[in-house]
Short mmCIF file of N, CA and C in Angstrom, two decimals:
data_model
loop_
_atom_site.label_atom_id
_atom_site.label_comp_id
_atom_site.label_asym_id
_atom_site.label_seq_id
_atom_site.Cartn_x
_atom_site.Cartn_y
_atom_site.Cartn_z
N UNK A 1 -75.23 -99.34 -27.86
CA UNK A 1 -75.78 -99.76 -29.13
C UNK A 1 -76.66 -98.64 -29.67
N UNK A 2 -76.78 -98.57 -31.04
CA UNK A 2 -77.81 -97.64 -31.44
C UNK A 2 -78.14 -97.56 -33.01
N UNK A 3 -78.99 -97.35 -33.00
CA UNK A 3 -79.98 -97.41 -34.71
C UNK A 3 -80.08 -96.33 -34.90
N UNK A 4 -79.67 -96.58 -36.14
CA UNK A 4 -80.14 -95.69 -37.46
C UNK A 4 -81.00 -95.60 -38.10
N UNK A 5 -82.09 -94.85 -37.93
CA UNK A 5 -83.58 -94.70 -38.67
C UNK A 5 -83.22 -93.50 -39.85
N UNK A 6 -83.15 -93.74 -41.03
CA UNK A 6 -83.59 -93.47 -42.03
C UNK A 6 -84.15 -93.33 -43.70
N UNK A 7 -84.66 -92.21 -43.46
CA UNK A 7 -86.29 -92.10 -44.31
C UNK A 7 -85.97 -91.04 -45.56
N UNK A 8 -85.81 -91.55 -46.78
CA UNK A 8 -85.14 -91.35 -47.90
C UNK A 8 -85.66 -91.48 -49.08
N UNK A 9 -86.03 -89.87 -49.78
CA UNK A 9 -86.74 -89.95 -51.39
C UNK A 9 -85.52 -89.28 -51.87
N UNK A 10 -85.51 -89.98 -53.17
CA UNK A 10 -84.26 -89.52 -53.98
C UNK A 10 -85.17 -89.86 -55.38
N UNK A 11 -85.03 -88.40 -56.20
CA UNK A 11 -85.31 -88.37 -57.34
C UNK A 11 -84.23 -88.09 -58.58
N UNK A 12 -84.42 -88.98 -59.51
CA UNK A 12 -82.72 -88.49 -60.17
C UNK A 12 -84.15 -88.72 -61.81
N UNK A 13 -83.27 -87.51 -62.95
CA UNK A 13 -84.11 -87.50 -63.81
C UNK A 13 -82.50 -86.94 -64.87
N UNK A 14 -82.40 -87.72 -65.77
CA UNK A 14 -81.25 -87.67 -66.75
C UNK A 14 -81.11 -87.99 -67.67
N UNK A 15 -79.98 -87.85 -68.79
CA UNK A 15 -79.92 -88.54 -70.17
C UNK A 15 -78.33 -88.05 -70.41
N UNK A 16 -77.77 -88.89 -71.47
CA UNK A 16 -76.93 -88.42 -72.13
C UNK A 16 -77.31 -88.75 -73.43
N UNK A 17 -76.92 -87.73 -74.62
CA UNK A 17 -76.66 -87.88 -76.03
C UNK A 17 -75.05 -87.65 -76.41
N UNK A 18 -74.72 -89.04 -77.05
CA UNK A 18 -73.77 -88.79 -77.86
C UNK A 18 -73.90 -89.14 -79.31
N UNK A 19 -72.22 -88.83 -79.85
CA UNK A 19 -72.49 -89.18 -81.18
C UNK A 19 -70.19 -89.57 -81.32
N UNK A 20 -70.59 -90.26 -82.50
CA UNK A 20 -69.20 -91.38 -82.42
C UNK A 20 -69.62 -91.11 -83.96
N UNK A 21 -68.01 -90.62 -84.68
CA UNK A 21 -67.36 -90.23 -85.70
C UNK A 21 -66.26 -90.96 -85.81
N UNK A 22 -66.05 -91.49 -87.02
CA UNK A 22 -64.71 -92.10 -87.03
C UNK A 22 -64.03 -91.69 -88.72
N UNK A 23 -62.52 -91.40 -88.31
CA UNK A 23 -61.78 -91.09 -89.83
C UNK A 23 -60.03 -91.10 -89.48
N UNK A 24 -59.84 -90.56 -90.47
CA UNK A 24 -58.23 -90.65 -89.94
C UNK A 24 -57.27 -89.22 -90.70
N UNK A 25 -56.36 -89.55 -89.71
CA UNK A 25 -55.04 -88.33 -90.09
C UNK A 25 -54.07 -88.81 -90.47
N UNK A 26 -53.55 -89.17 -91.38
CA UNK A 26 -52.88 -89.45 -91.99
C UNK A 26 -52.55 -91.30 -91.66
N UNK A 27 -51.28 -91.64 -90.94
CA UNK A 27 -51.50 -93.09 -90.79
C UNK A 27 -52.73 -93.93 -88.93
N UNK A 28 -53.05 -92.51 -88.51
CA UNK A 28 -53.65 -92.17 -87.09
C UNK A 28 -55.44 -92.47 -87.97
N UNK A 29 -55.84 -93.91 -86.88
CA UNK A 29 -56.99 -93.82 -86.74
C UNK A 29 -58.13 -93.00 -85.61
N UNK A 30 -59.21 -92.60 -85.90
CA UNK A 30 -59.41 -91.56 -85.25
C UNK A 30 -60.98 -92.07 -84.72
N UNK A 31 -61.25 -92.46 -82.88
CA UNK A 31 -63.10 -92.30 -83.30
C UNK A 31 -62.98 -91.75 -82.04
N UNK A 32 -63.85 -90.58 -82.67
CA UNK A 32 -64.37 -89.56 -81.71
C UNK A 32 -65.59 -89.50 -80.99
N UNK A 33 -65.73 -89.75 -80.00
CA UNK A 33 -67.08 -89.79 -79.16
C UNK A 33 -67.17 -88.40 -78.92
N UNK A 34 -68.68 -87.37 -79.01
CA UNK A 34 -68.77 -86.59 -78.29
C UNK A 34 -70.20 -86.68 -77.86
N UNK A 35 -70.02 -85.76 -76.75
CA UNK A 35 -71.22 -86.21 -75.80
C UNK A 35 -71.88 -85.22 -75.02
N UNK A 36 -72.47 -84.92 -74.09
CA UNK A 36 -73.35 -84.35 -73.01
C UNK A 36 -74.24 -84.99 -71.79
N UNK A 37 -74.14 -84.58 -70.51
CA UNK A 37 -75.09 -85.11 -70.10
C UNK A 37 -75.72 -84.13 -69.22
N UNK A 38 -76.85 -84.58 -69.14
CA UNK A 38 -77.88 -83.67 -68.45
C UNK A 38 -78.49 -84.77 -67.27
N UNK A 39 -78.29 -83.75 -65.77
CA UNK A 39 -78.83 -84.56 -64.56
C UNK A 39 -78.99 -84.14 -63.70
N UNK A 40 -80.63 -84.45 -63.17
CA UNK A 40 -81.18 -83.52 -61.79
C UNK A 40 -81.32 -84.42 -60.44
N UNK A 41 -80.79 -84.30 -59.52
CA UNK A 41 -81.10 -85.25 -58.40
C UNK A 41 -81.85 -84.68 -57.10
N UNK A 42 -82.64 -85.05 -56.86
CA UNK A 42 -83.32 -84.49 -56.00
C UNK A 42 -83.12 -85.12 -54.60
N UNK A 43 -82.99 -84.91 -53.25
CA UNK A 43 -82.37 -86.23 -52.31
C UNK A 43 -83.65 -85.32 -50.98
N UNK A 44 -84.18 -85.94 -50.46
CA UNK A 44 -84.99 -84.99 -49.45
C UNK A 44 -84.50 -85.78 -48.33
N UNK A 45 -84.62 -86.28 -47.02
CA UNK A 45 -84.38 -87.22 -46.37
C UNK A 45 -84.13 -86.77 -44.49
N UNK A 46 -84.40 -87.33 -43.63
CA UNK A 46 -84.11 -87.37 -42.37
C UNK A 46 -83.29 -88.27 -41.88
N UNK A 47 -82.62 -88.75 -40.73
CA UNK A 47 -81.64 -89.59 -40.53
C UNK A 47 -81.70 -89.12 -38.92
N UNK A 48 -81.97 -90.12 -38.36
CA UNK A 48 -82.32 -90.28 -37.28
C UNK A 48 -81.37 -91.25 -36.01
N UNK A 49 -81.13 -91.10 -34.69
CA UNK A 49 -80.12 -92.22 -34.21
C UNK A 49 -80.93 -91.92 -32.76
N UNK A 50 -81.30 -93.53 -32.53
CA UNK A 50 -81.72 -93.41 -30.89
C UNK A 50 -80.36 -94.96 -30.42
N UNK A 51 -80.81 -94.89 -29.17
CA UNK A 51 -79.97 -95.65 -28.16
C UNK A 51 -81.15 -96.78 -27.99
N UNK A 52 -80.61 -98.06 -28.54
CA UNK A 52 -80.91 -99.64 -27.77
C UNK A 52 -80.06 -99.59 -26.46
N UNK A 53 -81.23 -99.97 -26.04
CA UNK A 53 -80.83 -100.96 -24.29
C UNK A 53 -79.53 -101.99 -25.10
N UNK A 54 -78.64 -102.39 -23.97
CA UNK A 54 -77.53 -102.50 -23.75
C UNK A 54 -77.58 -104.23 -24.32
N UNK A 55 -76.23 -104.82 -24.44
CA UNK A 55 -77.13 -106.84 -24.20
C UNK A 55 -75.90 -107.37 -23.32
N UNK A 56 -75.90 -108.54 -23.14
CA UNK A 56 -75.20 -108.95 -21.77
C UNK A 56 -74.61 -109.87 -23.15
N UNK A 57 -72.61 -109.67 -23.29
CA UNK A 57 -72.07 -110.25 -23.85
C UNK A 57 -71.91 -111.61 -23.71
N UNK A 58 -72.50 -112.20 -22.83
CA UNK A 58 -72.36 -113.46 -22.45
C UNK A 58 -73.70 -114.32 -22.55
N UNK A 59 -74.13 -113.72 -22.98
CA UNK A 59 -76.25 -114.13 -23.37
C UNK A 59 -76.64 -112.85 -23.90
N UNK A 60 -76.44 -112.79 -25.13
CA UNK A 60 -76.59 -111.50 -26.11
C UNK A 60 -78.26 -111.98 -26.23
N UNK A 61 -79.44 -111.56 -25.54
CA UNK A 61 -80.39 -111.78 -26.00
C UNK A 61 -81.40 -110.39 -25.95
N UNK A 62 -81.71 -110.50 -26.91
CA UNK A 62 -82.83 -108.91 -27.64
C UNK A 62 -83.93 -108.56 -26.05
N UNK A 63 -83.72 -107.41 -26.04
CA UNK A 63 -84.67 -107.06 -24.94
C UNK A 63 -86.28 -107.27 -25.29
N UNK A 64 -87.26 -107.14 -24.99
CA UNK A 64 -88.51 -107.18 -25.58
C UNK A 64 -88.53 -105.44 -26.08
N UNK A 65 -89.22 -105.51 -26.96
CA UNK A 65 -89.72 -104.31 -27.59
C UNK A 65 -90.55 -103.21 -26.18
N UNK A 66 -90.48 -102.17 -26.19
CA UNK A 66 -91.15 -101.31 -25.56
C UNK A 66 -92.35 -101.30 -26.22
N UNK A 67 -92.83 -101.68 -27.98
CA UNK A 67 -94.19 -100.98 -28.54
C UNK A 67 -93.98 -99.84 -29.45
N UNK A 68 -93.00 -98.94 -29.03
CA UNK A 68 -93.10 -97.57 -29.73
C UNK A 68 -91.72 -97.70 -30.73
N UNK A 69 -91.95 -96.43 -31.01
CA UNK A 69 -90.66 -96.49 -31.63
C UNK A 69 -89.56 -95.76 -30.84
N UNK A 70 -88.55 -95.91 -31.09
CA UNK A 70 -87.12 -96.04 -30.13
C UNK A 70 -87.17 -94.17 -29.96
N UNK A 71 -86.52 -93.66 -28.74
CA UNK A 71 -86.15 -92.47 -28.46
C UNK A 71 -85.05 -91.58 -29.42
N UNK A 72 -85.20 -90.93 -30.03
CA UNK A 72 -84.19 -90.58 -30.84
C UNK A 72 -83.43 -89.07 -30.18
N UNK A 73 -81.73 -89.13 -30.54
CA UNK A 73 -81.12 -88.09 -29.92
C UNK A 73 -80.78 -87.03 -30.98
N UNK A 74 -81.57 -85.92 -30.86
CA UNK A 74 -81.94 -84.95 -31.78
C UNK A 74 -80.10 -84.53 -32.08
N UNK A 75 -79.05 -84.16 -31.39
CA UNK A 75 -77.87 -83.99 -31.62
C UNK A 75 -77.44 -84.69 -32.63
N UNK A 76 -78.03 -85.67 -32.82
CA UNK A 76 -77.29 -86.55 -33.91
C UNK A 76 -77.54 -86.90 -34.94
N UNK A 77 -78.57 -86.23 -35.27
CA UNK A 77 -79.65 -86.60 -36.50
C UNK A 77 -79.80 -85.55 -37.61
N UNK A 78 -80.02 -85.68 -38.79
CA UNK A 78 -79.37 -85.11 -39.88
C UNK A 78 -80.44 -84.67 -40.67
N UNK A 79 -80.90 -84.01 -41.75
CA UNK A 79 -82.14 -83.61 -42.51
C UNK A 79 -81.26 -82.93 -43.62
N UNK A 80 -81.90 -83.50 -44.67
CA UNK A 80 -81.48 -82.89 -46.08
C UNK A 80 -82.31 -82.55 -47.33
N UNK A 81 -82.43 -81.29 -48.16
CA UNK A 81 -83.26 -81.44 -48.91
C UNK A 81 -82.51 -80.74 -49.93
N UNK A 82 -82.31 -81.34 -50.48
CA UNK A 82 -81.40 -80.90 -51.79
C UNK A 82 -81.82 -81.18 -53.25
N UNK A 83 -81.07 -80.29 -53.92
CA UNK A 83 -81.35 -81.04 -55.35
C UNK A 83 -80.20 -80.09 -55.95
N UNK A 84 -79.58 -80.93 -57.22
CA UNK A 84 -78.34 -81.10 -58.08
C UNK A 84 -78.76 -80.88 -59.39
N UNK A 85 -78.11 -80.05 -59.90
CA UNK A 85 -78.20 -80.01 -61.76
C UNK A 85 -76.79 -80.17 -62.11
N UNK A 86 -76.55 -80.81 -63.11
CA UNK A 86 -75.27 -81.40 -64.14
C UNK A 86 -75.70 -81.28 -65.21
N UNK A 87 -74.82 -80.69 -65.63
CA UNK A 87 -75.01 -80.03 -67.32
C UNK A 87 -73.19 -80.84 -67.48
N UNK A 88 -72.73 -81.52 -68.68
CA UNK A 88 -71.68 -81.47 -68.30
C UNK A 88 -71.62 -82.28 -70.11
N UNK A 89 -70.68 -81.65 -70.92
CA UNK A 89 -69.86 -81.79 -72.69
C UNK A 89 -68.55 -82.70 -72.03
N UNK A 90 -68.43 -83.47 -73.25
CA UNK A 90 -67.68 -84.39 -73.22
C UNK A 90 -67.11 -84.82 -74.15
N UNK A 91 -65.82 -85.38 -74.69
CA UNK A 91 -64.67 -85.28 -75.75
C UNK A 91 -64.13 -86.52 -75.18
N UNK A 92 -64.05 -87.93 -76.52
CA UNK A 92 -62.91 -88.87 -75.86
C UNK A 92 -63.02 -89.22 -77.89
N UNK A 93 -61.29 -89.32 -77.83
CA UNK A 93 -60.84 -89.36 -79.15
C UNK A 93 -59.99 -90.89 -78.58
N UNK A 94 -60.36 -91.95 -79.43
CA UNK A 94 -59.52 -93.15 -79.31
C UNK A 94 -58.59 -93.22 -80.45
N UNK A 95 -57.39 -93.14 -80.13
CA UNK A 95 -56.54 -93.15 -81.45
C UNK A 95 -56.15 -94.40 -82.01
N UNK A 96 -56.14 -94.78 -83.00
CA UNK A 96 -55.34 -96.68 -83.49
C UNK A 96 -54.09 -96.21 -83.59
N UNK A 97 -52.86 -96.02 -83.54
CA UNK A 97 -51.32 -96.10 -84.04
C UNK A 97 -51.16 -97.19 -84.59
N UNK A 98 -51.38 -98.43 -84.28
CA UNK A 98 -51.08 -99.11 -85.35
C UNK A 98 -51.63 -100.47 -84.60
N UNK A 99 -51.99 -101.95 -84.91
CA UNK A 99 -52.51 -103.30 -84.63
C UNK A 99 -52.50 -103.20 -82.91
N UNK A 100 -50.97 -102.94 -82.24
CA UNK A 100 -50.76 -103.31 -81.48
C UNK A 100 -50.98 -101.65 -80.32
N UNK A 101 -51.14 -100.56 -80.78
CA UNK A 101 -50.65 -99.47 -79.61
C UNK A 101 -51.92 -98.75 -80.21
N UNK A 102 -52.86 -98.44 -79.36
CA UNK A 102 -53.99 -97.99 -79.19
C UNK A 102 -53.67 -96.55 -77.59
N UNK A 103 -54.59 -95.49 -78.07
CA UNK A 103 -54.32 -94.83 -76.66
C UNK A 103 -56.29 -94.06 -76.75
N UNK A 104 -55.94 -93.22 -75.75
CA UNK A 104 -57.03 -92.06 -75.71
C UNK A 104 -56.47 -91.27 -74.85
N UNK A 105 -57.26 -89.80 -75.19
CA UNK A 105 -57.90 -88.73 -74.93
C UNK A 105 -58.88 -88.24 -74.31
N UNK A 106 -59.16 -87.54 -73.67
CA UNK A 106 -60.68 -86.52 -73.70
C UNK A 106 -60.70 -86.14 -72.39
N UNK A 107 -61.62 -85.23 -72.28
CA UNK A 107 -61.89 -84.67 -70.94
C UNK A 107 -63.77 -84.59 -71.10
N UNK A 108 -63.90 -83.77 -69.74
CA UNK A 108 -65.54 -83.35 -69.58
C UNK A 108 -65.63 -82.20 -68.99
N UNK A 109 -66.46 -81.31 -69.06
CA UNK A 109 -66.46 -80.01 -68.56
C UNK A 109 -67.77 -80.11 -67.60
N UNK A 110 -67.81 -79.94 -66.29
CA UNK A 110 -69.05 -79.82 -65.44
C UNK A 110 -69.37 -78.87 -64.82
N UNK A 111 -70.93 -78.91 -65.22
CA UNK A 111 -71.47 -76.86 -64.96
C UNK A 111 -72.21 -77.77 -63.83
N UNK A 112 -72.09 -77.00 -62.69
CA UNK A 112 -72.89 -77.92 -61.37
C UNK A 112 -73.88 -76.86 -60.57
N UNK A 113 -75.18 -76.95 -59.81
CA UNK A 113 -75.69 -76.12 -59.36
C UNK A 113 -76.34 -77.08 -58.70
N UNK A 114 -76.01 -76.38 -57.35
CA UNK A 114 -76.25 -77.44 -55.93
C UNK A 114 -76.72 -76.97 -54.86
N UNK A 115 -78.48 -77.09 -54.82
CA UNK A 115 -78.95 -76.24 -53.42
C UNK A 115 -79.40 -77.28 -52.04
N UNK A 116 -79.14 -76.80 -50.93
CA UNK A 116 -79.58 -77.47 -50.22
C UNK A 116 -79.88 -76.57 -49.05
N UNK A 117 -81.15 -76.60 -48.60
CA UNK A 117 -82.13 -75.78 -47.52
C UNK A 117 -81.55 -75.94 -46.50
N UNK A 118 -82.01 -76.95 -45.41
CA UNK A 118 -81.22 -76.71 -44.40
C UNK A 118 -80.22 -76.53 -44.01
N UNK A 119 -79.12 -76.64 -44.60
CA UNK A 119 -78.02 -76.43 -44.60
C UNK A 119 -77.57 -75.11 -45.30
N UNK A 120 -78.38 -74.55 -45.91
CA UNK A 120 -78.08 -73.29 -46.11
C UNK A 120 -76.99 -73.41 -47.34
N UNK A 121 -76.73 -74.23 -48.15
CA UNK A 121 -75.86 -74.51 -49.13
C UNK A 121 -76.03 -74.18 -50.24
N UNK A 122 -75.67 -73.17 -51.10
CA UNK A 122 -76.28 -72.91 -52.78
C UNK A 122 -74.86 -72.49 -53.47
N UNK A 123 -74.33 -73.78 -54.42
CA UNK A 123 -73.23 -73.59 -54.94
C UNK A 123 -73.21 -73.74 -56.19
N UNK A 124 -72.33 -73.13 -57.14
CA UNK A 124 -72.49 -73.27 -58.76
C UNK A 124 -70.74 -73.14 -58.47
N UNK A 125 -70.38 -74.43 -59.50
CA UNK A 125 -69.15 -74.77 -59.74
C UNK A 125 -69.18 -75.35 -61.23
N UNK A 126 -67.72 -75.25 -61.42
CA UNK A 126 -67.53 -75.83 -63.15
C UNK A 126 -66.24 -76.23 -62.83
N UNK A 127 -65.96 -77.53 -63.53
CA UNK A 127 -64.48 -78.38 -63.41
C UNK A 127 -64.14 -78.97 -64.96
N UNK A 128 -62.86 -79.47 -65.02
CA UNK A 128 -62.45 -79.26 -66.05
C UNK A 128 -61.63 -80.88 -65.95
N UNK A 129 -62.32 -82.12 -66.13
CA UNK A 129 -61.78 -83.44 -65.99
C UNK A 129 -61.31 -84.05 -66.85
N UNK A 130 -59.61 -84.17 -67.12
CA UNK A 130 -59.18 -84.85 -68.29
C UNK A 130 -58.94 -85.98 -67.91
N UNK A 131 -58.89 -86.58 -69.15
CA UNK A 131 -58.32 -88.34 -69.21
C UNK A 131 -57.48 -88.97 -70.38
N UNK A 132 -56.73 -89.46 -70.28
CA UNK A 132 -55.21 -89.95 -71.01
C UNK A 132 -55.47 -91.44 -70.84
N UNK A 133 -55.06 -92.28 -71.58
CA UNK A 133 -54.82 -93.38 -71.54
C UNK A 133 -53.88 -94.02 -72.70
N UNK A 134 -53.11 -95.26 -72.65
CA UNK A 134 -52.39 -96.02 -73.68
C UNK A 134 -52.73 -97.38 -73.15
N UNK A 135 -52.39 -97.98 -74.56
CA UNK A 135 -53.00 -99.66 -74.37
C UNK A 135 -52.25 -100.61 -75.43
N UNK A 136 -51.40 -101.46 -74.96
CA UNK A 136 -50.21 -102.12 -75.86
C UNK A 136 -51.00 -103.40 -76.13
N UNK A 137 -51.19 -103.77 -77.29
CA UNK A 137 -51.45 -105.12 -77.68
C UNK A 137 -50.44 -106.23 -77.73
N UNK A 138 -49.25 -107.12 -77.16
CA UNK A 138 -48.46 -107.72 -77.69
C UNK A 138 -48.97 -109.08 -78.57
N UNK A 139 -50.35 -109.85 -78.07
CA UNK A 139 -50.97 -110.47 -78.85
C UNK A 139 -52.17 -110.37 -78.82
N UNK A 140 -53.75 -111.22 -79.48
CA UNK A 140 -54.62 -110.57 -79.91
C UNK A 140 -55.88 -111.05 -78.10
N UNK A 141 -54.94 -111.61 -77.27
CA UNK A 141 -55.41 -112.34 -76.29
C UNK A 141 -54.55 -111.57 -74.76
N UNK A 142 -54.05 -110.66 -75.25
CA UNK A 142 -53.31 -109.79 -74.61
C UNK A 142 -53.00 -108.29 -74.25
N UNK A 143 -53.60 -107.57 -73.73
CA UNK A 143 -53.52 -106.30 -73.57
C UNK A 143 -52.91 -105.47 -72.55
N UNK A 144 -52.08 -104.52 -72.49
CA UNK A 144 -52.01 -103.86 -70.95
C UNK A 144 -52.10 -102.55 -71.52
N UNK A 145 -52.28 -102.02 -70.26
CA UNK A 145 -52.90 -100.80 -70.35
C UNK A 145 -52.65 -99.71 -69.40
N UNK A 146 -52.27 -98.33 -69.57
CA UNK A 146 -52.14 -97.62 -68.07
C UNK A 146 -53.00 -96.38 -68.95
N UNK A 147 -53.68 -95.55 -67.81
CA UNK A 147 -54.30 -94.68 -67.78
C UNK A 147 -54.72 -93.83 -66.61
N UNK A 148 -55.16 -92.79 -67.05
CA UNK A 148 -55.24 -91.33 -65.52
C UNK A 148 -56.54 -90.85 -66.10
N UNK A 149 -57.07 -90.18 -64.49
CA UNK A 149 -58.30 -89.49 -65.43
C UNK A 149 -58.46 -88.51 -63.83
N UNK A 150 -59.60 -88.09 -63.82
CA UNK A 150 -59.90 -87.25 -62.81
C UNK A 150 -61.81 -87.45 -63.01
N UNK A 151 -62.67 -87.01 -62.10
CA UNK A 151 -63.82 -86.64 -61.38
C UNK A 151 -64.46 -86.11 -60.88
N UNK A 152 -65.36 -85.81 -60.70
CA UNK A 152 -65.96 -84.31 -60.26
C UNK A 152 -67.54 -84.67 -60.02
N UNK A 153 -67.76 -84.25 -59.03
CA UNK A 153 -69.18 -84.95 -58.92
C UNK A 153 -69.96 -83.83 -57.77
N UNK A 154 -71.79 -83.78 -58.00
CA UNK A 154 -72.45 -82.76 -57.10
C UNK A 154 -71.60 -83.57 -55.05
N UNK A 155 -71.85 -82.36 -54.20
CA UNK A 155 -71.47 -82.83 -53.01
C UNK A 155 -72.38 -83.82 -52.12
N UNK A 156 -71.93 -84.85 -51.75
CA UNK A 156 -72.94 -85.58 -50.73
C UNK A 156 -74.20 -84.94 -49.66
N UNK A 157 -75.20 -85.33 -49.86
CA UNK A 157 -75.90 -84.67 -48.66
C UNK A 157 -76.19 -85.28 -47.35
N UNK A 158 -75.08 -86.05 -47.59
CA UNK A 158 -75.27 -86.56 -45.73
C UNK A 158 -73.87 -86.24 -45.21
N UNK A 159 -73.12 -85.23 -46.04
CA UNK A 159 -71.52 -84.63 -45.56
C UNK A 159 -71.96 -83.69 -44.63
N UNK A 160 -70.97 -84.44 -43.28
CA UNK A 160 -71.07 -82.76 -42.18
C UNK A 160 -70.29 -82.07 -42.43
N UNK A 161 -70.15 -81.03 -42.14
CA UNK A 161 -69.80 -79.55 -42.64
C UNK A 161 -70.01 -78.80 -43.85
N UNK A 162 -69.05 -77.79 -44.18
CA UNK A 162 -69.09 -77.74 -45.82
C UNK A 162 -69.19 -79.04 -47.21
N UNK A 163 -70.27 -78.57 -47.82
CA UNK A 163 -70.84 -79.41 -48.93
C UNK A 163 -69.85 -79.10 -49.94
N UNK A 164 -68.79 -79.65 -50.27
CA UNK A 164 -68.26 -79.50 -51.40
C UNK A 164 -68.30 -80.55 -52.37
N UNK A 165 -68.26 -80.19 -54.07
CA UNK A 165 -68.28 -81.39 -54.96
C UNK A 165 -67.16 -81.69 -54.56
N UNK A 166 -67.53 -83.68 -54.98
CA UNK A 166 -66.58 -84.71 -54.76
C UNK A 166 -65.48 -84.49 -56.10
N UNK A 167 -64.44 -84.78 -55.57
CA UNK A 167 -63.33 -84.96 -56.55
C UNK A 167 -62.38 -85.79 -56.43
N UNK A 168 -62.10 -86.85 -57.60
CA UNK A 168 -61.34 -88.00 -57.61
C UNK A 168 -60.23 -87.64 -58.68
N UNK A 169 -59.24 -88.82 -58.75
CA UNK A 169 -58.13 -89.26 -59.57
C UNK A 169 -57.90 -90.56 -59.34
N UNK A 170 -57.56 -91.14 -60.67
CA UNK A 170 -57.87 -92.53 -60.63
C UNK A 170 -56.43 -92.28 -61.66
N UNK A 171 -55.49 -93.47 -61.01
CA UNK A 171 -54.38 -93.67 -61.83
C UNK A 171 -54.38 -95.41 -62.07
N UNK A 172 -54.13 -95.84 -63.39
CA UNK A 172 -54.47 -97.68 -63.50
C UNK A 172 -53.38 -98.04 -64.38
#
C-alpha cells in the first residue's frame, strides 16, 4: 500500500479578447470571430510516496497511527517548478449556406514558452491548430453534425521524462 502526499500552488493569470463581425458574400452568410488569448501558469509543487503497513485481507483494519508523518521513498517522488506563457490568435468563420447546412472554419496559432527548473526544461514552441466543421439541419429540432479539429497545449509538469506540449485531435 502507499500514499501520495502532495503539496501544490498553481497560479494561472489570463484573458481572452475577441471580437464577432458578421456580413455576407454573396448568397454565404458570414460571422467571424476573431480572437487572442493570453496565459501564464505558474505550477510549483512536490509529490511525495511513502509505504503504509500492510492490512490483513480478511480483517482489513487501519493500523494505529505511528504520530508522525509516514516515511517517504525519495526514488519516487517528484518536484516541479514551472511556469507557462500562451500567447495564442485565433480565426473561426461560421458560414450559413442556407436554413438547413451551416459549417465552420478556423484555426489558432500558439506561441508557447515553457520553463521548468528542476527538470532543466526551457522550451519555446509554436503550432498551427485547424478546425473544420459541417452541420445539416433536416428540421428545426434536429441537427447533425461532423467535425475535426486539433490541440496544442503547454507540457504537463508531473510528465516523466521529456516535457513535451500536449497534442490532440478530436474527430466528432
Amino acid at each position: 500500500r502507499t500514499l501520495v502526499l502532495l503539496d501544490d500552488s498553481q497560479k494561472l493569470l489570463g484573458d481572452q479578447l475577441e471580437l464577432v463581425s458578421s456580413f455576407r458574400t454573396g448568397s454565404v452568410g458570414h460571422e467571424l470571430l476573431t480572437g487572442v488569448e493570453l496565459l501564464q501558469v505558474k505550477d510549483v509543487f512536490t509529490q511525495d510516496v511513502a509505504l503504509l503497513a500492510p492490512l490483513d485481507l480478511l480483517n482489513p483494519v487501519e493500523p494505529p497511527s505511528s504520530g508522525g508523518p509516514p516515511v517517504t521513498i525519495p526514488a519516487f517522488g517528484q518536484v516541479g517548478d514551472s511556469k507557462s506563457f500562451v500567447f495564442a490568435p485565433y480565426v473561426v468563420d461560421r458560414l450559413a449556406f442556407s436554413a438547413r447546412w451551416q459549417g465552420f472554419v478556423g484555426a489558432r496559432f500558439d506561441v508557447l514558452n515553457y520553463e521548468d527548473t528542476p527538470s532543466g526544461t526551457a522550451r519555446d514552441d509554436t503550432n498551427l491548430s485547424p478546425l473544420l466543421g459541417l452541420v445539416f439541419a433536416p428540421t428545426k429540432a434536429l441537427s447533425l453534425h461532423l467535425s475535426a479539429g486539433s490541440s496544442f497545449a503547454p507540457p504537463s509538469t508531473q510528465v516523466v521524462g521529456p516535457r513535451e506540449p500536449e497534442k490532440g485531435k478530436q474527430l466528432e
